[in-house]
Every structure is written in C-alpha cells, then in structure tokens.
Coordinates of C-alpha atoms in Angstrom, one line a residue:
M1 CA 78.0 59.4 76.4
L2 CA 80.8 59.7 78.9
C3 CA 83.3 56.9 78.8
T4 CA 84.0 55.4 82.2
A5 CA 87.1 54.1 83.8
E6 CA 86.6 52.1 86.9
F7 CA 89.0 54.1 89.1
E8 CA 89.4 53.7 92.8
Y9 CA 90.6 56.3 95.3
D10 CA 93.1 56.5 98.1
A11 CA 92.2 59.7 100.0
A12 CA 93.3 61.2 103.3
T13 CA 92.7 64.5 105.1
A14 CA 95.0 66.4 107.5
I15 CA 94.7 69.6 109.5
S16 CA 97.0 71.7 111.7
K17 CA 96.4 74.8 113.8
G18 CA 99.9 76.1 113.0
R19 CA 100.9 79.1 115.1
R20 CA 97.4 80.5 115.4
E21 CA 95.3 80.6 118.6
R22 CA 92.2 79.3 116.8
Q23 CA 91.5 76.6 114.2
E24 CA 89.5 78.3 111.4
D25 CA 90.0 75.6 108.8
A26 CA 87.6 72.7 108.3
V27 CA 87.8 69.7 105.9
A28 CA 85.8 66.5 105.3
A29 CA 85.9 63.8 102.6
D30 CA 83.8 60.9 101.5
F31 CA 85.4 58.3 99.3
L32 CA 83.6 54.9 99.7
A33 CA 85.4 51.9 98.3
G34 CA 83.6 50.4 95.3
T35 CA 81.5 53.4 94.4
G36 CA 83.8 54.9 91.8
T37 CA 83.0 58.4 93.1
G38 CA 84.0 60.7 96.0
F39 CA 84.3 64.2 97.1
A40 CA 86.0 66.5 99.6
V41 CA 84.9 69.8 101.0
L42 CA 87.3 72.3 102.5
S43 CA 86.8 75.8 104.0
D44 CA 89.1 78.4 105.5
G45 CA 87.2 80.7 107.9
M46 CA 88.0 84.3 108.5
G47 CA 87.0 86.9 110.9
G48 CA 89.0 85.8 113.9
H49 CA 86.8 86.6 116.9
A50 CA 83.9 87.2 114.5
A51 CA 83.5 83.4 114.3
G52 CA 85.7 82.4 111.4
D53 CA 85.9 78.9 113.0
V54 CA 82.1 78.7 113.0
A55 CA 81.9 79.9 109.4
S56 CA 84.2 77.2 108.0
K57 CA 82.3 74.5 109.9
I58 CA 78.9 75.8 108.5
V59 CA 80.2 75.8 105.0
V60 CA 81.7 72.3 105.2
T61 CA 78.6 70.9 106.9
E62 CA 76.2 72.4 104.4
V63 CA 78.0 71.5 101.2
F64 CA 79.1 68.0 102.4
S65 CA 75.5 67.2 103.4
D66 CA 74.1 68.4 100.1
L67 CA 76.5 66.2 98.1
K68 CA 76.1 63.2 100.4
L69 CA 72.3 63.2 100.0
R70 CA 72.8 63.0 96.2
A71 CA 75.7 60.5 96.2
D72 CA 73.4 57.4 95.9
D73 CA 72.8 58.2 92.2
P74 CA 76.3 59.1 90.8
G75 CA 75.0 59.2 87.2
A76 CA 72.3 61.8 88.0
L77 CA 74.7 63.8 90.2
E78 CA 77.3 64.0 87.5
Q79 CA 74.8 65.0 84.8
A80 CA 73.7 68.0 87.0
I81 CA 77.1 68.6 88.8
G82 CA 77.4 72.3 87.8
A83 CA 74.0 73.2 89.0
V84 CA 74.3 71.0 92.2
L85 CA 77.6 72.6 93.2
Q86 CA 76.2 76.1 92.6
Q87 CA 73.2 75.4 94.7
A88 CA 75.3 73.9 97.5
A89 CA 77.5 77.0 97.6
S90 CA 74.4 79.3 97.6
G91 CA 72.8 77.2 100.4
A92 CA 76.0 77.4 102.5
N93 CA 76.2 81.1 101.9
A94 CA 72.6 81.6 103.0
C95 CA 73.2 79.7 106.2
L96 CA 76.2 82.0 107.0
G97 CA 74.0 85.0 106.5
E98 CA 71.2 83.5 108.7
Y99 CA 73.7 82.7 111.5
A100 CA 75.3 86.1 111.4
S101 CA 72.0 87.9 111.5
H102 CA 71.2 86.3 114.9
Q103 CA 74.7 86.5 116.3
P104 CA 76.0 90.1 116.5
Q105 CA 79.5 88.9 117.4
A106 CA 79.6 86.9 114.2
R107 CA 78.9 89.8 111.8
G108 CA 81.8 90.1 109.4
M109 CA 82.6 86.4 109.4
G110 CA 83.3 84.6 106.1
A111 CA 84.8 81.5 104.6
T112 CA 86.3 80.2 101.4
L113 CA 84.9 77.1 99.7
L114 CA 86.7 74.4 97.8
A115 CA 84.9 71.2 96.8
P116 CA 86.5 68.7 94.3
V117 CA 84.1 66.0 93.1
L118 CA 85.3 62.9 91.3
F119 CA 83.6 60.3 89.2
N120 CA 86.0 57.6 88.2
D121 CA 88.6 59.4 86.1
R122 CA 86.7 62.7 85.9
L123 CA 87.3 65.7 88.2
Y124 CA 84.9 68.6 88.8
W125 CA 85.0 71.3 91.4
I126 CA 83.6 74.5 92.8
S127 CA 85.7 77.1 94.6
V128 CA 85.2 80.6 96.1
G129 CA 88.3 82.3 97.6
D130 CA 92.0 81.6 97.5
S131 CA 92.1 77.9 98.7
P132 CA 94.1 76.1 96.0
L133 CA 93.3 72.9 94.1
F134 CA 96.4 71.3 92.7
L135 CA 97.0 68.5 90.2
F136 CA 100.4 66.8 90.4
R137 CA 101.3 64.9 87.3
D138 CA 104.7 63.8 85.9
G139 CA 106.6 65.9 88.4
A140 CA 104.7 69.1 87.7
L141 CA 102.4 70.9 90.1
I142 CA 99.5 72.7 88.4
R143 CA 96.9 74.9 90.1
L144 CA 93.6 74.1 88.6
N145 CA 91.1 76.5 90.2
A146 CA 90.9 80.3 90.1
D147 CA 92.7 82.3 92.7
H148 CA 90.2 84.9 94.1
S149 CA 92.9 87.1 95.7
M150 CA 94.7 90.3 95.0
A151 CA 97.9 88.3 94.5
A152 CA 96.5 86.8 91.3
E153 CA 95.4 90.3 90.1
I154 CA 98.8 91.8 90.9
D155 CA 100.7 89.0 89.2
R156 CA 98.5 89.6 86.1
L157 CA 99.4 93.3 86.1
V158 CA 103.1 92.3 86.4
A159 CA 102.8 89.8 83.5
Q160 CA 101.2 92.6 81.4
G161 CA 104.0 95.0 82.2
R162 CA 101.7 97.3 84.0
M163 CA 103.4 96.9 87.4
D164 CA 107.0 96.6 88.4
P165 CA 107.8 93.0 89.5
A166 CA 109.5 94.2 92.7
E167 CA 106.4 96.4 93.5
G168 CA 104.1 93.4 92.8
A169 CA 106.1 91.0 95.0
S170 CA 105.9 93.4 98.0
H171 CA 102.5 94.8 97.5
P172 CA 100.6 95.2 100.8
D173 CA 97.3 94.0 99.3
R174 CA 98.6 90.6 98.0
H175 CA 96.9 88.7 100.8
C176 CA 93.5 90.3 100.3
V177 CA 90.8 88.0 99.0
T178 CA 88.3 89.2 96.4
S179 CA 85.6 86.6 96.9
V180 CA 84.4 84.6 99.9
L181 CA 81.1 83.4 101.4
T182 CA 79.7 85.9 103.8
G183 CA 75.9 85.7 103.4
A184 CA 75.9 88.5 100.9
E185 CA 76.1 88.1 97.1
I186 CA 79.1 86.0 96.1
P187 CA 81.3 88.1 93.9
R188 CA 83.2 85.3 92.1
I189 CA 82.7 81.6 91.7
D190 CA 84.9 79.1 89.9
C191 CA 82.7 76.1 89.0
R192 CA 84.1 73.4 86.7
S193 CA 81.2 71.7 85.1
T194 CA 83.2 69.9 82.4
P195 CA 85.7 67.4 83.7
V196 CA 89.5 67.3 83.9
R197 CA 90.5 63.8 83.0
L198 CA 92.7 62.1 85.6
Q199 CA 95.3 59.4 85.0
H200 CA 96.7 56.7 87.1
G201 CA 99.6 58.2 89.1
D202 CA 98.1 61.7 89.4
I203 CA 97.8 63.3 92.8
V204 CA 95.0 65.8 93.5
L205 CA 95.6 68.1 96.4
A206 CA 92.8 70.4 97.8
A207 CA 94.2 72.8 100.5
S208 CA 93.7 75.9 102.5
D209 CA 96.2 78.7 101.9
G210 CA 98.1 77.7 105.0
L211 CA 99.9 75.1 102.9
Q212 CA 101.2 77.9 100.7
F213 CA 103.7 78.9 103.3
L214 CA 105.6 76.3 101.4
E215 CA 106.7 77.3 97.9
E216 CA 105.1 75.3 95.1
E217 CA 108.6 73.9 94.4
E218 CA 108.7 72.5 97.9
I219 CA 105.2 71.0 97.7
A220 CA 106.2 69.4 94.4
A221 CA 109.4 68.0 95.9
V222 CA 107.4 66.3 98.7
L223 CA 105.0 64.8 96.2
T224 CA 107.8 63.6 94.0
A225 CA 109.5 61.9 96.9
E226 CA 106.3 60.4 98.2
C227 CA 104.4 59.7 95.0
G228 CA 104.5 55.9 95.6
S229 CA 103.3 56.3 99.2
S230 CA 99.7 56.3 100.5
S231 CA 97.7 59.5 100.7
A232 CA 98.0 59.4 104.5
R233 CA 101.8 59.2 104.2
I234 CA 101.9 62.1 101.7
G235 CA 99.7 64.2 104.1
A236 CA 102.1 63.5 107.0
A237 CA 105.1 64.4 104.8
L238 CA 103.5 67.8 103.9
M239 CA 102.8 68.5 107.5
Q240 CA 106.3 67.6 108.5
Q241 CA 107.6 70.0 105.8
L242 CA 105.6 72.8 107.4
E243 CA 107.1 71.9 110.8
V244 CA 110.6 72.1 109.3
L245 CA 109.8 75.5 107.8
N246 CA 108.8 76.7 111.3
A247 CA 107.3 79.9 110.1
P248 CA 106.5 82.2 113.1
E249 CA 103.2 83.3 111.4
Q250 CA 102.2 79.9 110.2
D251 CA 98.5 79.9 109.4
N252 CA 96.1 77.1 110.0
A253 CA 96.6 74.4 107.3
A254 CA 94.2 71.8 106.1
F255 CA 94.2 69.7 103.0
C256 CA 92.9 66.5 101.4
V257 CA 95.2 64.3 99.3
I258 CA 93.5 62.2 96.7
K259 CA 95.2 59.5 94.6
P260 CA 93.0 58.1 91.7
I261 CA 94.0 54.6 91.0
D262 CA 93.2 52.5 87.9
P263 CA 93.3 48.9 89.1
Q264 CA 94.2 47.7 85.7
A265 CA 97.2 50.0 85.5
A266 CA 98.2 49.0 89.0
I267 CA 98.4 45.3 88.1
P268 CA 101.7 44.4 86.4
A269 CA 101.3 42.8 83.0
Q270 CA 101.4 39.0 83.0
T271 CA 104.2 37.6 80.9
Q272 CA 104.3 34.1 79.4
P273 CA 106.9 31.8 81.0
S274 CA 110.0 31.3 78.9
P275 CA 110.6 27.8 77.6
P276 CA 113.4 26.0 79.5
P277 CA 116.8 26.3 78.0
P278 CA 118.3 23.3 76.3
E279 CA 120.4 21.0 78.5
Q280 CA 124.0 22.1 78.8
P281 CA 126.9 20.2 80.3
P282 CA 127.4 21.2 83.9
A283 CA 129.8 24.2 84.2
P284 CA 132.5 24.3 86.8
S285 CA 131.1 25.8 90.1
H286 CA 132.2 29.3 91.1
Q287 CA 131.1 32.0 93.6
R288 CA 129.3 35.3 92.8
S289 CA 130.2 38.7 94.3
G290 CA 105.4 72.1 105.6
R291 CA 96.9 83.5 107.8
R292 CA 97.3 85.8 107.7
V293 CA 94.7 88.6 108.3
I294 CA 92.4 88.7 105.2
T295 CA 90.8 91.9 103.9
L296 CA 87.7 91.4 101.9
L297 CA 87.4 93.5 98.7
A298 CA 84.2 94.1 96.9
S299 CA 84.1 92.8 93.3
A300 CA 81.0 92.5 91.2
T301 CA 82.2 90.3 88.2
W302 CA 84.8 87.9 87.2
H303 CA 86.1 89.0 83.8
S304 CA 88.7 86.4 83.2
A305 CA 90.8 83.9 85.1
P306 CA 94.1 85.5 86.2
A307 CA 97.1 84.5 84.1
A308 CA 99.2 84.1 87.2
R309 CA 102.0 81.7 87.4
R310 CA 100.0 79.6 89.9
N311 CA 96.7 79.6 88.2
K312 CA 95.6 77.4 85.2
T313 CA 91.9 77.4 85.6
D314 CA 91.1 75.6 82.4
A315 CA 93.9 73.0 82.6
S316 CA 92.9 69.8 80.9
A317 CA 94.1 66.4 81.2

C-alpha cells in the first residue's frame, strides 16, 4: 500500500506571447485546497496559420476535462493513473484529427502535451513533445521527462562520440520535434506510472519550450533566489528574466509552478521554555551598540530515453 503524506500545494500559472504574433501555448491547473491532489495540463501548439493556437486549446481542454471528471476519487485515479493518462492523450489526439478533417486550413496543426499529476508527495506525468518538466531540489534543476526533439538525439550522439560537439551545437535540426499530437499515430509517449517522491522545499516546473530561451543555469538561479516565495512570485520572476533577456525571436512561453508543502515540516518545532536563571545581583547599567518554427519528423518507436544533459527521465526522489 502506498504510504501517504498529507501535502498541500501552492501552484500558479503564467503565460506570455513573447515576440510572436499569435499565442499558441495553453495551460490550465487544478489544485483545490484540502484535497491532497492536483494536476496541470500544458500544450504548445504548432502550425502557425494552420491553427496551432486551436490545437493547444483542444489538447488542454480535452485532457483537463478527462482528469477533472475523475478527480472526485483520487484513490481510484492514482491506481489507474498510467492508463488514464494514456487514454486522455489518445482522446485529445483523436479530437485534433477530427477537427483537422473538417477544417482544411487546420491540416498540419499539432501540439505538445505535458500533464503532471500529484497525489500528496507523489508525482506522475505524461508528455509528448519537447515541453520540459523540471524538478528543482537543493539548488539543482533536473529535467524529469523525455525530450522528444532532435536536440536530445544529437546530444546523445555527441555524448557517444559519434558527432563532433561543435557540429552538434550548431546542427540545423536541433529544434525539430520527433513526437507531437496531430491526429495521427503518436510516435513517442513518456508516461510515468510509478511516482517520483517529492519533498517539502521542492519546486515542480512544467513549461513550454519558450522558457528555454533561458539557460538552465539562469532558471535555477531564479528558483534559488525565490525558493522561499509564493508560486505566483516565482512565475513573475521567471517572466521578468525573459523580459530582461529581450530575445528578438522569443517564443510564446507558458508554465505552471508547483510547490508541494508538508504542513508538518512548515511548522517550526516547539521548544520547551527554559527555566528562569537564578537571581543575580543587579549589574551596572550600560548601553548596547526570462518558437521557433518546428519541423515534425516521423518516428515509429522510442528505443531509450536520451542521455542528454537535460534529460533524466527516470529520476527518482
């Protein structure tokens, strides 16, 4: 039987259009006080005038609704979480296909999916695409989910000595995704059906790739400086950092900041009062002195999680 820790959550979402003409990111979260459970759903649409903005909204709406309808029984939801998340992704994908089949201008649209689900101190997720899920703990930023992009594949080749590092860093296909929801078969899915254990003081960050205009060191620096702040304040600080960066090609950016809180750890330990000191003669008185265009690549199977520097799919807590 899973042991439980009565965690609470401080969660906040943020979204920015960046320098783009259209907002193709979408994000929604549901963390009700007193329930000990919550989830977020984020999607980064692609296709530009082929309705990338509609694609992300369809994905978020469908997956959010599916999880919300099951949220009244957290125990049953957790026991079946892997299957539920897979079904939700399949349902959203089917809706995209149905929409595109009736809207010629929408053919070619697609969207990523990232949905972390929390039950007290246990974190599960499903992701398709390159939207990152980070865990910040003890000053270290760890990517938890798989990166379905050519960047991860290229970094793996570099790590294996099969590609020159300089060639890998400047490779023109780095920004191509290898799996997204389009209505067709989903090439790769990362679905965590065994939990990562969270601790009081952790920060979970689900984001679109627009946040990755900041280096991971910059994101970690913001989280380090603001780790004692609310999730809303952390989100505002990350957005401010993107503004300071002022990248001319800044993509849409959306994210959800989640702080799991153990109420017992948050309460300072009670100490027994010290006995009064013995009486002493009176002493003399004295004075104190912060997209790119994405190309879809066909891929039939996921052989292994990339061993890239920003990808630790099976990180455990």
